[in-house]
Amino acid sequence: MVYVMRAAIYCRISQDRAGAGLGVARQEEDCRVLCERKGWIVVEVYPDNDVSAYSGAPRPAWSRLLADVRDGNVDAIVGWHVDRLTRSPRELEDVIDLADKFGVELATVTGDVDLSTPTGRLVARMLGAAARHEAEHKAERQKRQRRQSAEAGKVAGGGHRPFGYEADRVTIIPDEAEIIRECVRRVLAMESLASIVRDLTERGITTTAGNSFKVTSLRQLLCRARISGRREHTPRSNWETTRPIIGDIVADAVWPGIINPEESDRVRAILTDPDRLTRQPGRVNSYLLTGLLICHCNARLVGRPRSGVPRYVCSNAPGYDSCGKTATNTKRTDDYIRDLVIVALDSPEFIALLRSQQALGSEASDAIKDDEQELEDLARDWAHKKITRREWMAVRVIIEQRLERNRAAEARESRRNVLRGFIGTLEEMYARWERMNVSQRRAVLNAALISVKVNPADPKKRWDPDRFVPEWIA
């Protein structure tokens, strides 16, 4: 009885459509012709469509094929070319090991490779090395093309259209653009993203994918330089683990901006400020002074009701390094701190302070633009081989550290900007306060105060305002 070889056909095509432009279906057709000519029976076809053999991304069909070889279900692997199987020398060695251990044969439409002989294995390794070399060069070419496209301000990206723009990614959609402008105004007024997201959800406003906005997705939208008509680009080599929230701005874009660059820079500074108070996405804190009140033991007071009455307390729960002995009525404390801040904002001294800080904030904005231009010039010098990679990395670290400090200074100034839209006469400020939600009120307090220390209360007094010691902004 003649033994018939059991062949497994592996087909793969990546986004670059390599392999003579052949699709998976065409590869399979040619491989079946080869198997018929050899008298082999095709037991299964293993297709990995749109998956690169160089990128390191999982290839489910390839993994399943190797498992079937180990289980003795396959006698021969058939592909269109060696580089359709793998462009990784390490993976090729796995195939060679399987051929040595299980006697599996390797055949391709472009020519057989005898893995049972030293010469055949040498040929396979040479073909694999050549494929790897071409893949690496292709990756470098694509990287340069992406950089050049970014520096030309061209449209990029696939998937869903960007919010605010039509499918051509250039034409502005007026209704969505106005929503972006509204969100920008609210962020500049220091309203929390959680508060804005909740409002957008209640109004039925969704992303272009049809999903409700989340804190993360709204932050990403508002931090994109795209909405200010600018192109940003951050090479993957500069990522730490995932794509950073903000990239390097490299050019003016070919599409119009929805907001101006100055507004975009301020929003990006606010939303990437490490000092910005964060909490669980989508959760809006109903206690006005949470985060501002500090117990005399240096622990932060938290909002917690007692017998149905809201209070700020120094928690003594497990995990808290605190005294657990301080408490104050929420309503009376909120009103007192509100009055304290509004009266302070009515003073000439505070107005003078705001003006001096505004000048510093303007200097920080100018410094940010200078730093970003220096980074762009530095990258261009490295690309043109005017400096070494070591020199580029050393200088880049210094500029990025300075840029981070300047962005933090700009963020602090942006937090204070909310006061300029709030300050007026006492009557006007109280009226504006009443129209604000909790998040907006917190923004006013955070722009004026660093913290409020809460000392032990005088036991002889039902209400002791002297126990509150505010620490004002510089």
CSV table of C-alpha atoms in Angstrom, one decimal:
chain,number,residue,atom,x,y,z
A,1,MET,CA,0.0,0.0,0.0
A,2,VAL,CA,1.4,3.4,-1.0
A,3,TYR,CA,1.5,5.9,1.8
A,4,VAL,CA,0.1,9.3,0.8
A,5,MET,CA,1.7,12.4,2.4
A,6,ARG,CA,-0.7,14.5,4.4
A,7,ALA,CA,-0.1,18.1,3.5
A,8,ALA,CA,-1.0,21.3,5.4
A,9,ILE,CA,-1.2,24.5,3.4
A,10,TYR,CA,-0.3,27.7,5.2
A,11,CYS,CA,-1.3,31.0,3.7
A,12,ARG,CA,-0.6,34.4,5.0
A,13,ILE,CA,-0.9,38.0,3.8
A,14,SER,CA,0.0,41.1,5.7
A,15,GLN,CA,-1.1,44.7,5.1
A,16,ASP,CA,1.8,45.4,2.8
A,17,ARG,CA,0.4,42.7,0.4
A,18,ALA,CA,3.8,41.2,-0.1
A,19,GLY,CA,4.4,37.8,-1.8
A,20,ALA,CA,4.0,39.0,-5.4
A,21,GLY,CA,0.7,40.7,-4.4
A,22,LEU,CA,-1.0,37.4,-3.8
A,23,GLY,CA,-4.0,37.2,-1.6
A,24,VAL,CA,-4.7,34.2,0.7
A,25,ALA,CA,-7.1,32.7,-1.8
A,26,ARG,CA,-4.6,32.8,-4.6
A,27,GLN,CA,-1.8,31.4,-2.4
A,28,GLU,CA,-4.1,28.5,-1.5
A,29,GLU,CA,-4.9,27.8,-5.1
A,30,ASP,CA,-1.2,27.7,-6.1
A,31,CYS,CA,-0.4,25.5,-3.1
A,32,ARG,CA,-3.2,23.0,-4.0
A,33,VAL,CA,-1.8,22.7,-7.5
A,34,LEU,CA,1.7,21.9,-6.0
A,35,CYS,CA,0.2,19.3,-3.7
A,36,GLU,CA,-1.7,17.7,-6.6
A,37,ARG,CA,1.5,17.5,-8.7
A,38,LYS,CA,3.3,15.8,-5.8
A,39,GLY,CA,0.5,13.4,-5.1
A,40,TRP,CA,-0.1,14.7,-1.6
A,41,ILE,CA,-3.5,15.0,0.0
A,42,VAL,CA,-4.4,18.3,1.6
A,43,VAL,CA,-5.7,17.7,5.1
A,44,GLU,CA,-6.3,21.3,6.1
A,45,VAL,CA,-5.6,24.9,5.1
A,46,TYR,CA,-4.3,27.3,7.8
A,47,PRO,CA,-4.9,30.9,6.8
A,48,ASP,CA,-3.6,34.0,8.7
A,49,ASN,CA,-5.1,36.9,6.9
A,50,ASP,CA,-3.7,40.5,7.4
A,51,VAL,CA,-1.1,39.3,9.9
A,52,SER,CA,2.6,40.1,9.6
A,53,ALA,CA,5.2,37.4,10.2
A,54,TYR,CA,7.7,40.1,11.2
A,55,SER,CA,5.7,42.2,13.7
A,56,GLY,CA,5.6,39.5,16.4
A,57,ALA,CA,1.8,39.6,16.5
A,58,PRO,CA,0.0,36.3,17.4
A,59,ARG,CA,-0.6,34.1,14.4
A,60,PRO,CA,-3.4,31.7,15.5
A,61,ALA,CA,-3.4,29.5,12.4
A,62,TRP,CA,0.4,29.1,12.4
A,63,SER,CA,0.4,28.1,16.1
A,64,ARG,CA,-2.3,25.6,15.4
A,65,LEU,CA,-0.3,24.1,12.4
A,66,LEU,CA,2.8,23.6,14.5
A,67,ALA,CA,0.7,21.9,17.2
A,68,ASP,CA,-0.8,19.5,14.6
A,69,VAL,CA,2.7,18.7,13.3
A,70,ARG,CA,3.7,17.8,16.9
A,71,ASP,CA,0.6,15.6,17.2
A,72,GLY,CA,1.6,13.7,14.1
A,73,ASN,CA,-1.4,14.9,12.0
A,74,VAL,CA,0.8,16.5,9.3
A,75,ASP,CA,3.6,15.1,7.2
A,76,ALA,CA,4.4,18.2,5.0
A,77,ILE,CA,4.0,22.0,5.3
A,78,VAL,CA,3.2,23.7,2.0
A,79,GLY,CA,3.5,27.5,1.5
A,80,TRP,CA,3.8,29.9,-1.4
A,81,HIS,CA,7.3,31.0,-0.3
A,82,VAL,CA,9.5,30.7,2.9
A,83,ASP,CA,8.8,34.3,3.8
A,84,ARG,CA,5.0,33.5,3.8
A,85,LEU,CA,5.8,31.0,6.6
A,86,THR,CA,8.0,33.2,8.8
A,87,ARG,CA,10.4,36.1,8.7
A,88,SER,CA,11.8,35.3,12.1
A,89,PRO,CA,15.0,33.2,12.2
A,90,ARG,CA,13.9,32.0,15.6
A,91,GLU,CA,10.6,30.6,14.2
A,92,LEU,CA,12.4,29.1,11.3
A,93,GLU,CA,14.6,27.2,13.7
A,94,ASP,CA,11.4,25.8,15.3
A,95,VAL,CA,10.3,24.5,11.9
A,96,ILE,CA,13.8,22.9,11.3
A,97,ASP,CA,13.6,21.2,14.7
A,98,LEU,CA,10.2,19.8,13.8
A,99,ALA,CA,11.6,18.5,10.5
A,100,ASP,CA,14.4,16.9,12.4
A,101,LYS,CA,12.2,15.3,15.1
A,102,PHE,CA,9.1,14.4,13.1
A,103,GLY,CA,10.4,14.2,9.6
A,104,VAL,CA,8.0,16.8,8.3
A,105,GLU,CA,8.8,18.1,4.8
A,106,LEU,CA,8.7,21.7,3.6
A,107,ALA,CA,7.6,22.6,0.1
A,108,THR,CA,6.9,26.0,-1.5
A,109,VAL,CA,5.5,27.1,-4.8
A,110,THR,CA,8.8,28.9,-5.5
A,111,GLY,CA,10.8,25.8,-4.8
A,112,ASP,CA,11.3,22.9,-2.3
A,113,VAL,CA,13.5,23.2,0.7
A,114,ASP,CA,14.9,19.9,1.9
A,115,LEU,CA,15.2,20.3,5.7
A,116,SER,CA,16.6,16.8,6.1
A,117,THR,CA,20.1,17.9,4.7
A,118,PRO,CA,22.6,20.4,5.9
A,119,THR,CA,22.5,22.1,2.5
A,120,GLY,CA,18.7,22.4,2.6
A,121,ARG,CA,18.7,23.8,6.1
A,122,LEU,CA,21.4,26.3,5.0
A,123,VAL,CA,19.2,27.4,2.0
A,124,ALA,CA,16.2,27.8,4.3
A,125,ARG,CA,18.2,29.9,6.8
A,126,MET,CA,19.5,32.1,4.0
A,127,LEU,CA,16.0,32.6,2.6
A,128,GLY,CA,14.8,33.4,6.1
A,129,ALA,CA,17.6,35.8,6.7
A,130,ALA,CA,17.0,37.6,3.4
A,131,ALA,CA,13.3,37.9,4.2
A,132,ARG,CA,14.1,39.2,7.7
A,133,HIS,CA,16.4,41.8,6.1
A,134,GLU,CA,13.8,42.9,3.7
A,135,ALA,CA,11.2,43.2,6.4
A,136,GLU,CA,13.4,45.3,8.6
A,137,HIS,CA,14.2,47.6,5.6
A,138,LYS,CA,10.5,47.8,4.8
A,139,ALA,CA,9.8,48.8,8.5
A,140,GLU,CA,12.4,51.6,8.3
A,141,ARG,CA,10.9,52.8,5.0
A,142,GLN,CA,7.4,52.9,6.4
A,143,LYS,CA,8.7,54.7,9.6
A,144,ARG,CA,10.3,57.4,7.4
A,145,GLN,CA,7.1,57.7,5.3
A,146,ARG,CA,5.0,58.1,8.4
A,147,ARG,CA,7.3,60.8,9.7
A,148,GLN,CA,7.4,62.6,6.3
A,149,SER,CA,3.6,62.4,6.1
A,150,ALA,CA,3.3,63.9,9.5
A,151,GLU,CA,5.8,66.7,8.8
A,152,ALA,CA,3.7,67.5,5.7
A,153,GLY,CA,0.6,67.7,7.8
A,154,LYS,CA,-1.2,65.0,5.9
A,155,VAL,CA,-4.2,63.0,7.0
A,156,ALA,CA,-3.4,59.7,8.6
A,157,GLY,CA,-5.2,56.9,10.4
A,158,GLY,CA,-7.9,54.4,9.7
A,159,GLY,CA,-10.9,53.1,11.6
A,160,HIS,CA,-13.7,55.3,12.7
A,161,ARG,CA,-13.7,59.0,11.6
A,162,PRO,CA,-12.4,61.5,14.2
A,163,PHE,CA,-15.1,63.2,16.2
A,164,GLY,CA,-15.8,66.6,14.7
A,165,TYR,CA,-14.8,65.7,11.2
A,166,GLU,CA,-16.5,63.9,8.3
A,167,ALA,CA,-15.1,60.6,6.9
A,168,ASP,CA,-12.6,62.5,4.7
A,169,ARG,CA,-11.0,63.6,8.1
A,170,VAL,CA,-10.8,67.2,6.8
A,171,THR,CA,-14.3,68.6,6.6
A,172,ILE,CA,-15.6,69.9,9.9
A,173,ILE,CA,-19.1,68.8,11.2
A,174,PRO,CA,-20.5,71.9,12.8
A,175,ASP,CA,-22.6,70.2,15.5
A,176,GLU,CA,-19.8,68.0,16.7
A,177,ALA,CA,-17.3,70.9,16.5
A,178,GLU,CA,-19.5,72.9,18.8
A,179,ILE,CA,-19.5,70.0,21.3
A,180,ILE,CA,-15.7,70.0,21.2
A,181,ARG,CA,-15.6,73.7,21.8
A,182,GLU,CA,-18.0,73.4,24.7
A,183,CYS,CA,-16.0,70.7,26.3
A,184,VAL,CA,-12.8,72.7,25.9
A,185,ARG,CA,-14.4,75.7,27.6
A,186,ARG,CA,-15.5,73.5,30.5
A,187,VAL,CA,-12.1,72.0,30.9
A,188,LEU,CA,-10.5,75.4,30.9
A,189,ALA,CA,-13.0,76.4,33.6
A,190,MET,CA,-11.5,73.4,35.5
A,191,GLU,CA,-14.7,71.3,35.4
A,192,SER,CA,-13.8,67.6,35.8
A,193,LEU,CA,-14.0,65.2,32.9
A,194,ALA,CA,-16.2,63.0,34.9
A,195,SER,CA,-18.8,65.8,35.2
A,196,ILE,CA,-18.6,66.6,31.5
A,197,VAL,CA,-18.9,62.9,30.5
A,198,ARG,CA,-22.0,62.5,32.7
A,199,ASP,CA,-23.6,65.5,31.0
A,200,LEU,CA,-22.7,64.2,27.5
A,201,THR,CA,-24.2,60.8,28.3
A,202,GLU,CA,-27.4,62.4,29.6
A,203,ARG,CA,-27.7,64.4,26.4
A,204,GLY,CA,-27.2,61.2,24.3
A,205,ILE,CA,-24.0,62.4,22.7
A,206,THR,CA,-21.8,59.5,21.6
A,207,THR,CA,-18.4,58.8,20.0
A,208,THR,CA,-18.2,58.1,16.3
A,209,ALA,CA,-18.3,54.4,17.1
A,210,GLY,CA,-21.7,54.9,18.7
A,211,ASN,CA,-20.4,54.4,22.3
A,212,SER,CA,-21.0,56.6,25.3
A,213,PHE,CA,-18.1,58.9,26.1
A,214,LYS,CA,-15.8,57.8,28.9
A,215,VAL,CA,-13.3,59.9,30.8
A,216,THR,CA,-10.5,58.2,28.9
A,217,SER,CA,-12.0,58.7,25.4
A,218,LEU,CA,-12.9,62.3,26.1
A,219,ARG,CA,-9.4,63.0,27.4
A,220,GLN,CA,-7.9,61.5,24.3
A,221,LEU,CA,-10.2,63.6,22.1
A,222,LEU,CA,-9.4,66.9,23.8
A,223,CYS,CA,-5.7,66.2,23.9
A,224,ARG,CA,-5.4,65.5,20.2
A,225,ALA,CA,-3.6,68.3,18.4
A,226,ARG,CA,-5.8,67.4,15.4
A,227,ILE,CA,-8.7,69.5,16.8
A,228,SER,CA,-6.4,72.6,16.6
A,229,GLY,CA,-5.4,72.0,13.0
A,230,ARG,CA,-2.0,70.6,13.9
A,231,ARG,CA,-0.3,67.3,13.1
A,232,GLU,CA,1.4,65.3,15.9
A,233,HIS,CA,3.6,62.3,15.6
A,234,THR,CA,5.3,60.1,18.2
A,235,PRO,CA,7.5,57.2,16.9
A,236,ARG,CA,6.7,53.9,18.4
A,237,SER,CA,10.3,53.8,19.7
A,238,ASN,CA,9.4,56.7,22.0
A,239,TRP,CA,6.4,54.9,23.6
A,240,GLU,CA,6.9,53.5,27.1
A,241,THR,CA,4.2,50.8,27.0
A,242,THR,CA,1.3,52.3,25.1
A,243,ARG,CA,0.8,55.4,22.9
A,244,PRO,CA,1.2,58.5,25.0
A,245,ILE,CA,-1.8,60.8,25.5
A,246,ILE,CA,0.0,63.7,23.7
A,247,GLY,CA,2.4,63.3,20.8
A,248,ASP,CA,5.1,65.6,19.3
A,249,ILE,CA,3.5,68.4,17.3
A,250,VAL,CA,5.5,68.4,14.0
A,251,ALA,CA,3.5,70.6,11.5
A,252,ASP,CA,0.3,72.5,10.7
A,253,ALA,CA,-2.2,70.1,9.3
A,254,VAL,CA,-4.0,70.2,5.9
A,255,TRP,CA,-7.4,70.2,7.7
A,256,PRO,CA,-8.8,73.2,9.6
A,257,GLY,CA,-8.8,73.4,13.4
A,258,ILE,CA,-11.9,73.4,15.5
A,259,ILE,CA,-10.1,75.3,18.3
A,260,ASN,CA,-7.0,77.5,18.2
A,261,PRO,CA,-3.6,76.2,19.1
A,262,GLU,CA,-3.4,78.3,22.3
A,263,GLU,CA,-6.6,76.7,23.6
A,264,SER,CA,-5.3,73.3,22.7
A,265,ASP,CA,-2.0,73.8,24.4
A,266,ARG,CA,-3.8,74.9,27.6
A,267,VAL,CA,-6.2,71.9,27.5
A,268,ARG,CA,-3.3,69.5,26.9
A,269,ALA,CA,-1.4,70.9,29.8
A,270,ILE,CA,-4.4,70.7,32.2
A,271,LEU,CA,-5.4,67.1,31.2
A,272,THR,CA,-1.8,65.8,31.5
A,273,ASP,CA,-1.0,67.6,34.7
A,274,PRO,CA,0.2,65.0,37.3
A,275,ASP,CA,-1.1,67.2,40.1
A,276,ARG,CA,-4.7,67.1,38.7
A,277,LEU,CA,-7.0,65.3,41.1
A,278,THR,CA,-8.0,61.9,39.7
A,279,ARG,CA,-10.7,59.5,40.7
A,280,GLN,CA,-12.6,56.5,39.3
A,281,PRO,CA,-13.6,57.2,35.7
A,282,GLY,CA,-17.2,58.4,35.4
A,283,ARG,CA,-17.5,59.1,39.1
A,284,VAL,CA,-18.3,62.7,40.3
A,285,ASN,CA,-17.6,63.5,43.9
A,286,SER,CA,-20.6,65.0,45.6
A,287,TYR,CA,-18.5,66.4,48.6
A,288,LEU,CA,-17.3,69.8,47.7
A,289,LEU,CA,-14.1,69.9,49.8
A,290,THR,CA,-12.8,66.4,49.4
A,291,GLY,CA,-9.1,66.6,48.7
A,292,LEU,CA,-8.8,70.1,50.2
A,293,LEU,CA,-9.5,69.5,53.9
A,294,ILE,CA,-6.4,68.2,55.8
A,295,CYS,CA,-6.7,66.9,59.4
A,296,HIS,CA,-4.2,68.2,61.9
A,297,CYS,CA,-2.7,64.7,61.8
A,298,ASN,CA,-2.0,65.4,58.1
A,299,ALA,CA,-4.5,62.8,56.8
A,300,ARG,CA,-7.1,64.0,54.2
A,301,LEU,CA,-10.7,64.2,55.4
A,302,VAL,CA,-13.3,62.2,53.5
A,303,GLY,CA,-17.0,62.7,53.0
A,304,ARG,CA,-19.1,60.3,55.1
A,305,PRO,CA,-22.6,60.6,56.5
A,306,ARG,CA,-23.5,59.9,60.1
A,307,SER,CA,-27.2,59.3,61.0
A,308,GLY,CA,-28.1,60.7,57.6
A,309,VAL,CA,-26.1,63.9,58.1
A,310,PRO,CA,-23.2,64.4,55.7
A,311,ARG,CA,-19.8,65.1,57.4
A,312,TYR,CA,-16.1,65.4,56.6
A,313,VAL,CA,-14.2,63.0,58.8
A,314,CYS,CA,-10.7,61.8,59.4
A,315,SER,CA,-11.2,58.1,58.7
A,316,ASN,CA,-9.8,55.5,61.1
A,317,ALA,CA,-10.7,52.6,58.7
A,318,PRO,CA,-8.0,49.9,58.1
A,319,GLY,CA,-5.3,51.1,55.8
A,320,TYR,CA,-5.6,54.8,56.8
A,321,ASP,CA,-2.7,56.3,58.7
A,322,SER,CA,-4.8,58.8,60.6
A,323,CYS,CA,-6.1,59.8,64.0
A,324,GLY,CA,-9.8,59.2,63.2
A,325,LYS,CA,-10.9,61.9,65.7
A,326,THR,CA,-11.7,64.9,63.5
A,327,ALA,CA,-15.1,65.6,62.0
A,328,THR,CA,-17.0,68.6,60.8
A,329,ASN,CA,-20.5,69.3,59.4
A,330,THR,CA,-20.5,69.3,55.6
A,331,LYS,CA,-23.0,72.1,55.0
A,332,ARG,CA,-21.6,74.6,57.5
A,333,THR,CA,-18.0,73.8,56.4
A,334,ASP,CA,-18.8,74.2,52.7
A,335,ASP,CA,-20.5,77.5,53.3
A,336,TYR,CA,-17.7,78.8,55.4
A,337,ILE,CA,-14.9,78.0,53.0
A,338,ARG,CA,-17.0,79.4,50.1
A,339,ASP,CA,-17.4,82.7,52.0
A,340,LEU,CA,-13.7,82.7,52.9
A,341,VAL,CA,-12.7,82.3,49.2
A,342,ILE,CA,-15.2,84.8,47.8
A,343,VAL,CA,-14.2,87.5,50.3
A,344,ALA,CA,-10.5,86.8,49.5
A,345,LEU,CA,-11.2,87.1,45.7
A,346,ASP,CA,-12.8,90.5,46.4
A,347,SER,CA,-9.5,91.9,47.8
A,348,PRO,CA,-7.0,94.0,45.7
A,349,GLU,CA,-4.1,91.9,46.9
A,350,PHE,CA,-5.5,88.8,45.4
A,351,ILE,CA,-6.2,90.5,42.1
A,352,ALA,CA,-2.6,91.7,42.0
A,353,LEU,CA,-1.4,88.2,42.7
A,354,LEU,CA,-3.5,86.8,39.8
A,355,ARG,CA,-2.0,89.4,37.4
A,356,SER,CA,1.6,88.5,38.4
A,357,GLN,CA,0.8,84.8,38.0
A,358,GLN,CA,-0.7,85.4,34.6
A,359,ALA,CA,2.6,86.9,33.4
A,360,LEU,CA,4.4,83.7,34.6
A,361,GLY,CA,1.9,81.5,32.8
A,362,SER,CA,2.4,83.5,29.5
A,363,GLU,CA,6.2,82.9,29.9
A,364,ALA,CA,5.6,79.2,30.4
A,365,SER,CA,3.5,79.0,27.2
A,366,ASP,CA,6.2,80.7,25.2
A,367,ALA,CA,8.8,78.4,26.7
A,368,ILE,CA,6.7,75.3,25.8
A,369,LYS,CA,6.7,76.4,22.1
A,370,ASP,CA,10.5,76.9,22.2
A,371,ASP,CA,11.0,73.5,23.8
A,372,GLU,CA,8.8,71.8,21.2
A,373,GLN,CA,10.6,73.5,18.4
A,374,GLU,CA,14.0,72.4,19.9
A,375,LEU,CA,12.8,68.8,20.0
A,376,GLU,CA,11.7,69.0,16.4
A,377,ASP,CA,15.0,70.5,15.3
A,378,LEU,CA,16.9,67.9,17.3
A,379,ALA,CA,15.0,65.0,15.7
A,380,ARG,CA,15.7,66.5,12.2
A,381,ASP,CA,19.4,66.8,13.0
A,382,TRP,CA,19.5,63.1,14.0
A,383,ALA,CA,17.5,62.1,10.9
A,384,HIS,CA,20.1,63.9,8.8
A,385,LYS,CA,23.0,62.3,10.7
A,386,LYS,CA,24.3,65.6,12.0
A,387,ILE,CA,24.4,64.1,15.5
A,388,THR,CA,24.6,60.6,16.9
A,389,ARG,CA,21.8,58.7,18.6
A,390,ARG,CA,23.6,59.0,21.9
A,391,GLU,CA,23.8,62.8,21.5
A,392,TRP,CA,20.2,63.0,20.5
A,393,MET,CA,19.0,60.9,23.5
A,394,ALA,CA,21.2,63.0,26.0
A,395,VAL,CA,19.9,66.4,24.8
A,396,ARG,CA,16.3,65.1,24.4
A,397,VAL,CA,16.1,64.1,28.0
A,398,ILE,CA,17.1,67.6,29.1
A,399,ILE,CA,14.6,69.3,26.9
A,400,GLU,CA,11.8,66.9,27.8
A,401,GLN,CA,12.4,67.5,31.5
A,402,ARG,CA,12.3,71.3,31.0
A,403,LEU,CA,9.2,70.9,28.8
A,404,GLU,CA,7.5,68.9,31.6
A,405,ARG,CA,8.2,71.7,34.1
A,406,ASN,CA,6.9,74.3,31.7
A,407,ARG,CA,3.7,72.3,31.0
A,408,ALA,CA,3.1,72.0,34.8
A,409,ALA,CA,3.5,75.8,35.2
A,410,GLU,CA,1.1,76.3,32.3
A,411,ALA,CA,-1.4,73.9,33.9
A,412,ARG,CA,-1.2,75.8,37.2
A,413,GLU,CA,-1.9,79.0,35.3
A,414,SER,CA,-4.8,77.3,33.5
A,415,ARG,CA,-6.3,76.3,36.9
A,416,ARG,CA,-6.2,80.0,37.9
A,417,ASN,CA,-7.9,81.1,34.7
A,418,VAL,CA,-11.2,79.9,36.1
A,419,LEU,CA,-10.9,82.8,38.6
A,420,ARG,CA,-10.8,85.4,35.9
A,421,GLY,CA,-14.2,84.4,34.7
A,422,PHE,CA,-15.5,84.2,38.2
A,423,ILE,CA,-14.3,87.3,39.9
A,424,GLY,CA,-16.6,90.3,40.1
A,425,THR,CA,-18.5,92.1,42.8
A,426,LEU,CA,-19.5,90.0,45.9
A,427,GLU,CA,-23.1,89.8,44.6
A,428,GLU,CA,-21.9,88.7,41.1
A,429,MET,CA,-19.6,86.0,42.6
A,430,TYR,CA,-22.3,84.6,44.9
A,431,ALA,CA,-24.8,84.5,41.9
A,432,ARG,CA,-22.2,82.7,39.7
A,433,TRP,CA,-21.6,80.2,42.5
A,434,GLU,CA,-25.2,79.3,42.7
A,435,ARG,CA,-25.3,78.5,39.0
A,436,MET,CA,-22.3,76.2,39.2
A,437,ASN,CA,-22.3,72.5,39.7
A,438,VAL,CA,-20.1,70.8,42.3
A,439,SER,CA,-17.2,70.2,39.8
A,440,GLN,CA,-17.2,73.9,38.8
A,441,ARG,CA,-17.2,75.0,42.4
A,442,ARG,CA,-14.3,72.7,43.2
A,443,ALA,CA,-12.4,74.3,40.3
A,444,VAL,CA,-12.8,77.8,41.9
A,445,LEU,CA,-11.7,76.5,45.3
A,446,ASN,CA,-8.7,74.6,43.8
A,447,ALA,CA,-7.6,77.7,41.9
A,448,ALA,CA,-7.5,79.8,45.1
A,449,LEU,CA,-6.5,77.2,47.8
A,450,ILE,CA,-3.8,74.7,48.2
A,451,SER,CA,-5.5,73.1,51.2
A,452,VAL,CA,-7.4,73.9,54.4
A,453,LYS,CA,-6.0,72.5,57.7
A,454,VAL,CA,-8.7,71.4,60.2
A,455,ASN,CA,-7.6,71.6,63.8
A,456,PRO,CA,-9.4,70.1,66.8
A,457,ALA,CA,-12.6,72.0,67.6
A,458,ASP,CA,-13.1,74.1,70.7
A,459,PRO,CA,-15.4,71.9,72.8
A,460,LYS,CA,-17.1,75.0,74.2
A,461,LYS,CA,-18.4,76.0,70.8
A,462,ARG,CA,-21.0,74.4,68.6
A,463,TRP,CA,-19.3,75.9,65.6
A,464,ASP,CA,-15.7,76.9,65.6
A,465,PRO,CA,-14.5,78.6,62.4
A,466,ASP,CA,-11.1,79.4,63.9
A,467,ARG,CA,-10.2,75.7,63.6
A,468,PHE,CA,-9.9,76.1,59.7
A,469,VAL,CA,-6.5,77.3,58.5
A,470,PRO,CA,-6.4,78.0,54.7
A,471,GLU,CA,-3.2,77.7,52.7
A,472,TRP,CA,-3.6,80.0,49.7
A,473,ILE,CA,-1.9,79.7,46.3
A,474,ALA,CA,1.5,81.3,46.1
